[in-house]
Short mmCIF file of C-alpha atoms in Angstrom, two decimals:
data_model
loop_
_atom_site.label_atom_id
_atom_site.label_comp_id
_atom_site.label_asym_id
_atom_site.label_seq_id
_atom_site.Cartn_x
_atom_site.Cartn_y
_atom_site.Cartn_z
CA GLN A 101 7.17 -36.46 -6.55
CA LYS A 102 4.79 -33.46 -4.00
CA GLU A 103 7.35 -29.71 -3.87
CA VAL A 104 7.05 -29.54 -0.01
CA GLU A 105 6.00 -33.01 1.88
CA GLN A 106 5.17 -32.98 5.09
CA ASP A 107 4.44 -36.14 7.76
CA PRO A 108 0.63 -36.04 8.43
CA GLY A 109 1.36 -37.23 12.87
CA PRO A 110 -0.11 -36.76 14.72
CA LEU A 111 2.69 -35.74 17.24
CA SER A 112 1.62 -36.61 20.52
CA VAL A 113 4.27 -35.01 23.51
CA PRO A 114 4.15 -34.29 26.43
CA GLU A 115 3.63 -30.48 28.30
CA GLY A 116 7.37 -28.81 28.20
CA ALA A 117 9.23 -31.46 25.48
CA ILE A 118 10.85 -29.99 22.59
CA VAL A 119 9.41 -31.00 19.38
CA SER A 120 10.41 -30.75 16.02
CA LEU A 121 8.52 -30.59 12.73
CA ASN A 122 9.50 -30.92 9.58
CA CYS A 123 9.36 -30.45 6.05
CA THR A 124 10.71 -31.65 2.38
CA TYR A 125 11.18 -29.58 -0.44
CA SER A 126 11.66 -30.61 -3.99
CA ASN A 127 12.65 -27.06 -5.82
CA SER A 128 15.71 -25.08 -5.15
CA ALA A 129 14.96 -22.35 -7.06
CA PHE A 130 12.58 -20.29 -4.28
CA GLN A 131 13.97 -19.24 -1.26
CA TYR A 132 11.18 -18.10 1.51
CA PHE A 133 9.91 -19.94 3.59
CA MET A 134 6.61 -19.88 5.65
CA TRP A 135 5.06 -22.20 9.10
CA TYR A 136 1.74 -20.65 9.56
CA ARG A 137 -0.23 -22.80 12.88
CA GLN A 138 -3.95 -23.45 12.83
CA TYR A 139 -6.66 -24.49 15.13
CA SER A 140 -9.17 -26.39 14.53
CA ARG A 141 -11.47 -25.15 12.90
CA LYS A 142 -9.78 -21.69 12.29
CA GLY A 143 -7.89 -20.57 9.61
CA PRO A 144 -4.02 -20.19 9.20
CA GLU A 145 -1.97 -17.57 10.65
CA LEU A 146 1.05 -16.30 9.95
CA LEU A 147 3.72 -17.82 12.88
CA MET A 148 7.36 -17.46 10.90
CA TYR A 149 9.07 -16.86 7.72
CA THR A 150 12.53 -17.63 7.09
CA TYR A 151 14.63 -16.60 4.51
CA SER A 152 17.19 -18.85 2.68
CA SER A 153 18.99 -20.65 5.26
CA GLY A 154 20.04 -21.19 8.75
CA ASN A 155 17.83 -20.13 11.71
CA LYS A 156 15.42 -17.90 13.05
CA GLU A 157 14.51 -17.61 16.68
CA ASP A 158 10.75 -16.11 17.62
CA GLY A 159 10.08 -16.75 21.54
CA ARG A 160 9.64 -20.61 21.88
CA PHE A 161 10.12 -21.05 18.06
CA THR A 162 12.94 -21.51 15.92
CA ALA A 163 12.24 -22.00 12.08
CA GLN A 164 15.34 -23.60 9.85
CA VAL A 165 15.86 -24.19 6.59
CA ASP A 166 18.38 -26.56 5.23
CA LYS A 167 19.44 -26.10 2.17
CA SER A 168 21.57 -28.42 1.09
CA SER A 169 19.44 -31.48 2.05
CA LYS A 170 16.50 -29.50 1.46
CA TYR A 171 14.72 -30.07 4.99
CA ILE A 172 12.55 -26.75 6.64
CA SER A 173 12.13 -27.60 10.16
CA LEU A 174 10.23 -25.75 13.14
CA PHE A 175 11.33 -26.80 16.30
CA ILE A 176 8.70 -25.73 19.36
CA ARG A 177 10.16 -24.42 22.87
CA ASP A 178 8.70 -25.79 26.32
CA SER A 179 6.05 -26.49 24.33
CA GLN A 180 2.48 -25.74 26.22
CA PRO A 181 -0.81 -27.72 25.32
CA SER A 182 -1.96 -24.25 23.68
CA ASP A 183 0.03 -25.39 21.03
CA SER A 184 -2.19 -28.43 19.57
CA ALA A 185 -2.78 -27.83 16.21
CA THR A 186 -1.29 -27.91 12.64
CA TYR A 187 1.16 -26.38 11.46
CA LEU A 188 1.06 -25.63 7.84
CA CYS A 189 5.25 -25.57 5.71
CA ALA A 190 4.47 -23.50 3.07
CA ARG A 191 6.20 -22.16 0.20
CA ALA A 192 6.32 -18.71 -1.12
CA GLY A 193 6.99 -17.54 -4.46
CA THR A 194 5.34 -14.90 -6.87
CA TYR A 195 1.63 -14.82 -6.09
CA LYS A 196 1.23 -18.25 -5.83
CA TYR A 197 2.12 -20.39 -2.38
CA ILE A 198 2.29 -24.52 -1.80
CA PHE A 199 1.69 -25.95 1.59
CA GLY A 200 2.22 -29.03 3.35
CA THR A 201 -0.84 -30.81 3.88
CA GLY A 202 -0.07 -30.07 7.92
CA THR A 203 1.43 -31.73 10.89
CA ARG A 204 -1.68 -32.33 13.39
CA LEU A 205 1.00 -31.48 17.52
CA LYS A 206 -1.80 -32.68 21.00
CA VAL A 207 0.35 -31.35 23.55
CA LEU A 208 -0.73 -33.58 27.01
CA ALA A 209 -0.88 -31.41 30.05
CA ASP B 176 -3.71 -5.77 12.42
CA VAL B 177 -5.20 -7.21 8.75
CA LYS B 178 -8.38 -8.64 9.09
CA VAL B 179 -9.76 -11.36 6.77
CA THR B 180 -13.77 -11.57 6.94
CA GLN B 181 -15.46 -13.97 5.38
CA SER B 182 -19.70 -14.43 5.25
CA SER B 183 -20.59 -17.66 6.21
CA ARG B 184 -18.50 -20.07 9.14
CA TYR B 185 -20.87 -22.59 8.02
CA LEU B 186 -22.79 -23.30 4.43
CA VAL B 187 -25.32 -25.89 3.51
CA LYS B 188 -26.75 -26.17 0.38
CA ARG B 189 -27.90 -29.36 -1.94
CA THR B 190 -26.26 -30.43 -4.70
CA GLY B 191 -27.36 -28.02 -7.82
CA GLU B 192 -26.99 -24.53 -5.77
CA LYS B 193 -25.06 -22.10 -6.89
CA VAL B 194 -23.66 -20.81 -4.12
CA PHE B 195 -21.02 -17.63 -3.95
CA LEU B 196 -18.58 -17.50 -0.61
CA GLU B 197 -17.34 -13.45 -0.44
CA CYS B 198 -14.21 -12.72 1.19
CA VAL B 199 -12.98 -9.43 2.27
CA GLN B 200 -9.86 -7.37 3.43
CA ASP B 201 -9.73 -4.36 5.65
CA MET B 202 -6.10 -3.89 3.96
CA ASP B 203 -6.14 -3.03 0.41
CA HIS B 204 -4.14 -5.89 0.49
CA GLU B 205 -4.13 -5.86 -3.88
CA ASN B 206 -3.77 -10.02 -4.38
CA MET B 207 -6.67 -11.85 -3.12
CA PHE B 208 -6.54 -16.27 -3.62
CA TRP B 209 -9.21 -18.83 -2.78
CA TYR B 210 -7.67 -21.62 -1.10
CA ARG B 211 -9.71 -25.40 -0.31
CA GLN B 212 -9.03 -27.79 2.17
CA ASP B 213 -9.09 -31.54 2.56
CA PRO B 214 -8.03 -34.07 4.81
CA GLY B 215 -4.81 -35.34 3.52
CA LEU B 216 -4.36 -32.81 0.71
CA GLY B 217 -3.71 -29.78 2.08
CA LEU B 218 -4.67 -26.30 0.72
CA ARG B 219 -4.87 -26.22 -2.98
CA LEU B 220 -4.84 -22.82 -4.89
CA ILE B 221 -8.60 -22.15 -6.26
CA TYR B 222 -8.37 -19.12 -7.81
CA PHE B 223 -6.59 -15.85 -6.99
CA SER B 224 -7.25 -12.75 -8.73
CA TYR B 225 -4.44 -9.00 -8.08
CA ASP B 226 -6.10 -6.65 -9.42
CA VAL B 227 -9.57 -5.49 -9.53
CA LYS B 228 -10.99 -7.28 -12.06
CA MET B 229 -8.47 -9.45 -13.00
CA LYS B 230 -8.09 -13.17 -11.73
CA GLU B 231 -6.31 -15.92 -12.21
CA LYS B 232 -6.62 -20.10 -11.97
CA GLY B 233 -5.05 -21.79 -9.48
CA ASP B 234 -4.69 -25.73 -9.65
CA ILE B 235 -7.50 -26.50 -9.38
CA PRO B 236 -10.77 -23.80 -10.33
CA GLU B 237 -12.59 -26.93 -13.04
CA GLY B 238 -16.35 -26.22 -11.08
CA TYR B 239 -15.37 -22.58 -9.56
CA SER B 240 -15.48 -19.05 -10.79
CA VAL B 241 -15.02 -15.09 -8.86
CA SER B 242 -15.26 -12.47 -8.86
CA ARG B 243 -13.68 -9.48 -8.05
CA GLU B 244 -15.53 -6.08 -8.55
CA LYS B 245 -13.56 -4.27 -5.44
CA LYS B 246 -10.11 -4.13 -4.00
CA GLU B 247 -11.29 -5.76 -0.99
CA ARG B 248 -13.86 -7.86 -1.80
CA PHE B 249 -13.52 -11.29 -3.35
CA SER B 250 -15.99 -13.66 -4.23
CA LEU B 251 -16.38 -18.19 -5.15
CA ILE B 252 -18.55 -19.11 -7.04
CA LEU B 253 -20.88 -22.08 -7.80
CA GLU B 254 -22.25 -22.30 -9.98
CA SER B 255 -23.37 -26.08 -9.71
CA ALA B 256 -22.61 -27.44 -6.22
CA SER B 257 -21.51 -30.78 -5.86
CA THR B 258 -20.71 -33.17 -3.79
CA ASN B 259 -17.52 -34.14 -4.12
CA GLN B 260 -17.69 -29.76 -2.91
CA THR B 261 -17.85 -29.82 1.15
CA SER B 262 -14.83 -28.76 2.39
CA MET B 263 -13.52 -25.76 3.94
CA TYR B 264 -12.74 -22.86 2.06
CA LEU B 265 -10.04 -20.86 3.11
CA CYS B 266 -10.25 -17.41 1.28
CA ALA B 267 -6.42 -15.21 2.36
CA SER B 268 -4.84 -11.87 0.71
CA SER B 269 -1.17 -10.10 0.44
CA SER B 270 -0.14 -6.98 -0.47
CA SER B 271 2.09 -6.98 -3.54
CA ASP B 272 5.74 -5.80 -1.88
CA ARG B 273 7.78 -7.74 -3.74
CA THR B 274 10.70 -7.31 -1.75
CA LEU B 275 9.27 -10.43 1.00
CA THR B 276 7.10 -12.26 0.75
CA ASP B 277 3.95 -11.54 -0.47
CA THR B 278 2.41 -12.62 3.24
CA GLN B 279 -1.00 -14.20 3.01
CA TYR B 280 -3.12 -13.40 5.89
CA PHE B 281 -6.21 -15.59 6.84
CA GLY B 282 -10.18 -15.68 6.84
CA PRO B 283 -11.08 -17.82 9.55
CA GLY B 284 -12.51 -20.29 6.50
CA THR B 285 -15.52 -20.96 5.79
CA ARG B 286 -17.06 -24.74 6.10
CA LEU B 287 -19.37 -25.95 3.08
CA THR B 288 -21.77 -28.57 3.12
CA VAL B 289 -22.96 -30.00 -0.12
CA LEU B 290 -26.50 -32.90 0.51
#
């Protein structure tokens, strides 16, 4: 079992939809989780990070960690075509991150 | 803003060539990383460095070496390139503020093709 698992998609949604992106993780010793967004042929850029459990909101984006089910989620409200990208979740540790494989999202105008 | 730059966006090399990929960061970060990214496999750590002249193997170091002679620069070396090293190579850097997450900032990537 991979330490961080993520459905690769692709996920296609109409503009304005609420998007839910999910990851599962296996090692509950780590408590920091990150979401990166990667546009085609570009490097990943940090979107949000969360600590332990609960929600964190930033504009249209909400990150959620459910420790009991070992689930990490990213919600995008009012999705826009400019949100079309690959979204990577990662669990952070000292020096090393473990990344999911990424979910490709396409928001249709 | 943190800036991580990589020497080339696209590179085409022949099997057996020695390849150098350069990465420079301008935020005085202690830690630097080299990943490769392949479809279906995600980001895999090749090597990282937490100080000048220090290096640690990541998950897939075979066929690669690194050099860190200056704090801002981290080089990835393919001693003898092979076709299975065709990939997207990403450099990242982070500070060593262990009260937070040592957030990693990525460069734009180098797409390497080995023929």
